[in-house]
Coordinates of C-alpha atoms in Angstrom, one line a residue:
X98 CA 51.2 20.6 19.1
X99 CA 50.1 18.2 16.0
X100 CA 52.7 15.4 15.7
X101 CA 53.5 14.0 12.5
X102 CA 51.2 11.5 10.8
X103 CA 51.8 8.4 8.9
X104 CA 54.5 9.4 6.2
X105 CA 53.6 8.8 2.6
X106 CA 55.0 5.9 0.3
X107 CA 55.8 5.0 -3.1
X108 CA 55.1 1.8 -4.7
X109 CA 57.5 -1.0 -3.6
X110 CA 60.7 -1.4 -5.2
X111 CA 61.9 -4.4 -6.8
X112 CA 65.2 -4.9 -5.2
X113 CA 64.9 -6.6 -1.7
X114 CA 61.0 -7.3 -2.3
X115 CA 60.2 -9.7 0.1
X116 CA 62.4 -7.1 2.8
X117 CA 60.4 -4.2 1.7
X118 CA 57.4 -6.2 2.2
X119 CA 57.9 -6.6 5.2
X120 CA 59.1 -3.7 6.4
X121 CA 56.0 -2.2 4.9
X122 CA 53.5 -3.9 6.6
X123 CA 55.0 -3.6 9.8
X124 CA 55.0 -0.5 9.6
X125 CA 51.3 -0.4 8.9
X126 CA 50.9 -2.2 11.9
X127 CA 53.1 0.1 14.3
X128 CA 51.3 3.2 12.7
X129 CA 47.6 1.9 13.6
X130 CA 46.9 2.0 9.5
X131 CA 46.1 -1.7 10.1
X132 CA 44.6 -1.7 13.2
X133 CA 45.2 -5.1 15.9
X134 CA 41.9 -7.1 15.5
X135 CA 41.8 -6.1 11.9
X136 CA 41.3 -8.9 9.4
X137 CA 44.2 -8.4 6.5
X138 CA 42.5 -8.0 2.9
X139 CA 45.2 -9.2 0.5
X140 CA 43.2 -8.1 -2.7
X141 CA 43.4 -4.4 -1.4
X142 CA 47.2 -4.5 0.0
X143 CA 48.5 -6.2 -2.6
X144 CA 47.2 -3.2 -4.8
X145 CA 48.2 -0.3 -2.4
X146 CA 51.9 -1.6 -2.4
X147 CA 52.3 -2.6 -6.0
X148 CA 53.4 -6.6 -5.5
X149 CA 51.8 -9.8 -6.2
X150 CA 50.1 -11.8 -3.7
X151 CA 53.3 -14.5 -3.3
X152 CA 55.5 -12.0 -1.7
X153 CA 52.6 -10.4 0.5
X154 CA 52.0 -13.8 1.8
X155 CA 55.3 -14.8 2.8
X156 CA 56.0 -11.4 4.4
X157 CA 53.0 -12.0 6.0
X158 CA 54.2 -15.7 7.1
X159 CA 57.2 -13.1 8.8
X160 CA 55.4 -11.0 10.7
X161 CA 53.6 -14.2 12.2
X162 CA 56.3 -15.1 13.1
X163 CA 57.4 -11.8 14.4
X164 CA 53.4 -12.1 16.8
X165 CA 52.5 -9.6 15.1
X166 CA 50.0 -10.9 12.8
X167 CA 47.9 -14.3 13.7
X168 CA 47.2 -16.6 10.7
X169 CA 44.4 -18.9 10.3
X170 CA 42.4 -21.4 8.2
X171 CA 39.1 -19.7 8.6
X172 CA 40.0 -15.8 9.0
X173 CA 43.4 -15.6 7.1
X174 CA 45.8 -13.4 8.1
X175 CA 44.3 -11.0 11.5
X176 CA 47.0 -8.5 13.1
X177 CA 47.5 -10.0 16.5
X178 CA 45.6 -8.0 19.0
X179 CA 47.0 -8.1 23.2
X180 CA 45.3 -8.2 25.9
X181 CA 46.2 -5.6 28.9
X182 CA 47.5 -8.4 30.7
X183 CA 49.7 -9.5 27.6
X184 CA 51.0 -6.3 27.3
X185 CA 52.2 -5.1 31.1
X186 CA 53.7 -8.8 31.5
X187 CA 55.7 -8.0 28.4
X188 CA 56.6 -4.8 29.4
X189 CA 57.4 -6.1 32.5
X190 CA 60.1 -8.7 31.3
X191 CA 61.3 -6.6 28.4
X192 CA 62.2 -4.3 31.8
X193 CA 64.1 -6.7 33.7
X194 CA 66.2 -8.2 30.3
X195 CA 67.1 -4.8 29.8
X196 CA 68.4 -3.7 33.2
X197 CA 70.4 -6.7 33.1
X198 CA 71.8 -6.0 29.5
X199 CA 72.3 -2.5 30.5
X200 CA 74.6 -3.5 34.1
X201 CA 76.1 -6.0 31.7
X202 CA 77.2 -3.4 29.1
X203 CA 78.9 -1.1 31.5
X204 CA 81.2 -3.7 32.2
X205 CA 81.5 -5.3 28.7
X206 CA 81.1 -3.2 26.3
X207 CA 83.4 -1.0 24.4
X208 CA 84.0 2.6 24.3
X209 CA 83.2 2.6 20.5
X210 CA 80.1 0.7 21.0
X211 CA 78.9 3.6 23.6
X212 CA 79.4 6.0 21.1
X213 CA 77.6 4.3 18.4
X214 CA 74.5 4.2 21.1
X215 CA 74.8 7.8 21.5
X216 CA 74.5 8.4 17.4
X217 CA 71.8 7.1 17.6
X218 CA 70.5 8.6 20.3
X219 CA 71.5 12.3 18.9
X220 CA 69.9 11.1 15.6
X221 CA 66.6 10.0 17.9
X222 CA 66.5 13.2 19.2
X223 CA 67.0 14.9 15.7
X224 CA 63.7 13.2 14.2
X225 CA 61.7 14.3 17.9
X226 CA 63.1 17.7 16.8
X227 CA 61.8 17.4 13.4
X228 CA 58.2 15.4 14.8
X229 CA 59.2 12.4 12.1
X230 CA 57.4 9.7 14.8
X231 CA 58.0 6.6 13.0
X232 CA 61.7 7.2 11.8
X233 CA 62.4 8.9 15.6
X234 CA 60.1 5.4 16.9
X235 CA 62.7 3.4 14.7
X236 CA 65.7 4.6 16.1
X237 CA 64.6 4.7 19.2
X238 CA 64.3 1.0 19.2
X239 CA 67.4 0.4 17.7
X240 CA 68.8 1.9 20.5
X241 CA 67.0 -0.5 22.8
X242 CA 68.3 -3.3 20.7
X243 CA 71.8 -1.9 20.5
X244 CA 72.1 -1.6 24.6
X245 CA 71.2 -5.6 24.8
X246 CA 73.8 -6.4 22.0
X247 CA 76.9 -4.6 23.2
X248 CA 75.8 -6.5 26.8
X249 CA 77.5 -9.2 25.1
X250 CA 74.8 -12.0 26.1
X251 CA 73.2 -13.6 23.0
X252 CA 70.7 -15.6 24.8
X253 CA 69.1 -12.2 26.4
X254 CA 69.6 -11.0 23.3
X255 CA 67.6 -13.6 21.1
X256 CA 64.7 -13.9 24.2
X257 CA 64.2 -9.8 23.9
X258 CA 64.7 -9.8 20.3
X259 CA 61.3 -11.9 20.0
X260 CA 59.9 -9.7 23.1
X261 CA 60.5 -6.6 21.6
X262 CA 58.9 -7.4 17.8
X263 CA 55.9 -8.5 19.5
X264 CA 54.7 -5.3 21.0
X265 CA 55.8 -3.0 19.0
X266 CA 52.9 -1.3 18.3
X267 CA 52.2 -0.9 21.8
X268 CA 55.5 0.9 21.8
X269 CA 54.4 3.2 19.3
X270 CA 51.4 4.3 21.4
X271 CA 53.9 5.4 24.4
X272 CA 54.6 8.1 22.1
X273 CA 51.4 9.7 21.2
X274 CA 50.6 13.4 22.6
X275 CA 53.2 16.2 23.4
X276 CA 53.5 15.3 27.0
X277 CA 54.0 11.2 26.6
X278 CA 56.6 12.2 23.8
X279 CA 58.4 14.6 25.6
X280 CA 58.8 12.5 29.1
X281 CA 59.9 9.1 27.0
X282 CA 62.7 11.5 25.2
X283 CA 63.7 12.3 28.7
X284 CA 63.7 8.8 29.7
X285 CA 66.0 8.3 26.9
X286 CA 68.3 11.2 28.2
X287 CA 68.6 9.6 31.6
X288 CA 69.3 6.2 30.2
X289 CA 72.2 7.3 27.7
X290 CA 73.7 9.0 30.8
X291 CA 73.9 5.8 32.7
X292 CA 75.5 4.2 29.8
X293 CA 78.3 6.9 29.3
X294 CA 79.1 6.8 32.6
X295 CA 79.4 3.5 32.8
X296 CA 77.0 3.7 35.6
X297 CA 75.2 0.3 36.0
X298 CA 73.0 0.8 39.0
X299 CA 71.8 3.8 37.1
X300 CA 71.3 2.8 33.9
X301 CA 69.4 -0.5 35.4
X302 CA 67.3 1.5 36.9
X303 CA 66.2 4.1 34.1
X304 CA 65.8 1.0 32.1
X305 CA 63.7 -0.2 34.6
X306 CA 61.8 2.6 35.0
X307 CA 61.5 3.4 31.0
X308 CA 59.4 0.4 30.8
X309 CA 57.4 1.2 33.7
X310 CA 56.5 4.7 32.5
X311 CA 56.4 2.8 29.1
X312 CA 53.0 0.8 30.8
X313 CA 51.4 4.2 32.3
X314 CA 51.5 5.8 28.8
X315 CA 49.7 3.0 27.2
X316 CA 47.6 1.8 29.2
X317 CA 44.7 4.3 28.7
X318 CA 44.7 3.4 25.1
X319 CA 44.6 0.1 25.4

């Protein structure tokens, strides 16, 4: 099976520049089209997206801010590159805060709030029908981010909000090849079960065990 590539953009649009910005070089950066390790030209980016070099830099200034792009004095602006340790320790805690905002949203959260985590899981599961990796990789995410908001905790919310942006390209990788695809979708389908039930031990666990599986898909290509 041949899974989508990198889907092609337009120029930027003017509304929401330095948003689109950023958005558009993260993306980069989650695709591999700006590899970790690689130095950022602005001369050439500022021409492939259309924008001046003001708004590149302070999107850039974001994504620092984000860890996913290291600026210096001497180098400029270098997409952050992890180390394996970096990245299973991440994974690691990323696991825990969200078995604990998953047992916390069984109890707290809402029976409209579970059933806007399951459109977005059934729209996850449209774009893995469809092989659209980086919209299917977006929602997918936003579905991790959605579990830790309805667990009503802010404070786990803000510390895995900041966990989360920094390996995101890591993420992306857990998804490359047919099989790694296919068994994080099922992850997926475990974990939304947990939350519809209202199961917490259960959806702790395939939380738990998401980000563990998460580790063994990435760690050969890293």
């Amino acid at each position: 099976m041949v899974l989508a590539t990198s889907e092609k953009r337009g120029p930027i649009v003017r509304q929401t520049l330095h948003e689109a910005v950023v958005t558009r070089v993260r993306d980069m950066i989650i695709e591999g089209t700006l590899p970790s390790g690689t130095r950022i030209n602005e001369s050439n980016l500022v021409h492939e997206l259309g924008v001046s070099r003001t708004p590149l830099r302070e999107a850039l200034k974001c994504l620092a801010s984000e860890g996913l792009i290291e600026l210096s004095p001497g180098r400029g602006a270098v997409v952050r590159q992890f180390t394996r340790k970096d990245i299973h320790d991440s994974l690691v805690v990323i696991g825990d805060l969200e078995a604990l905002a998953g047992r916390l949203a069984c109890a707290q959260a809402t029976d409209q709030q579970i059933r806007e985590v399951r459109d977005l899981h059934d729209r996850m599961i449209d774009m893995y029908n469809k092989r659209t990796r980086l919209t299917y990789f977006k929602l997918n995410q936003a579905i991790h981010t959605k579990i830790v908001a309805i667990s009503g905790n802010d404070a786990l919310a803000y510390v895995h909000g900041i966990m989360q942006a920094r390996i995101r390209r890591i993420r992306y990788l857990g998804h490359e090849g047919s099989e790694n695809w296919a068994a994080a979708v099922a992850d997926h389908e475990e974990i939304i079960a947990g939350l519809e039930a209202r199961n917490a031990e259960r959806l702790g666990r395939a939380l738990t065990a998401h980000m563990e599986s998460a580790w063994d898909r990435v760690r050969a290509a890293v």
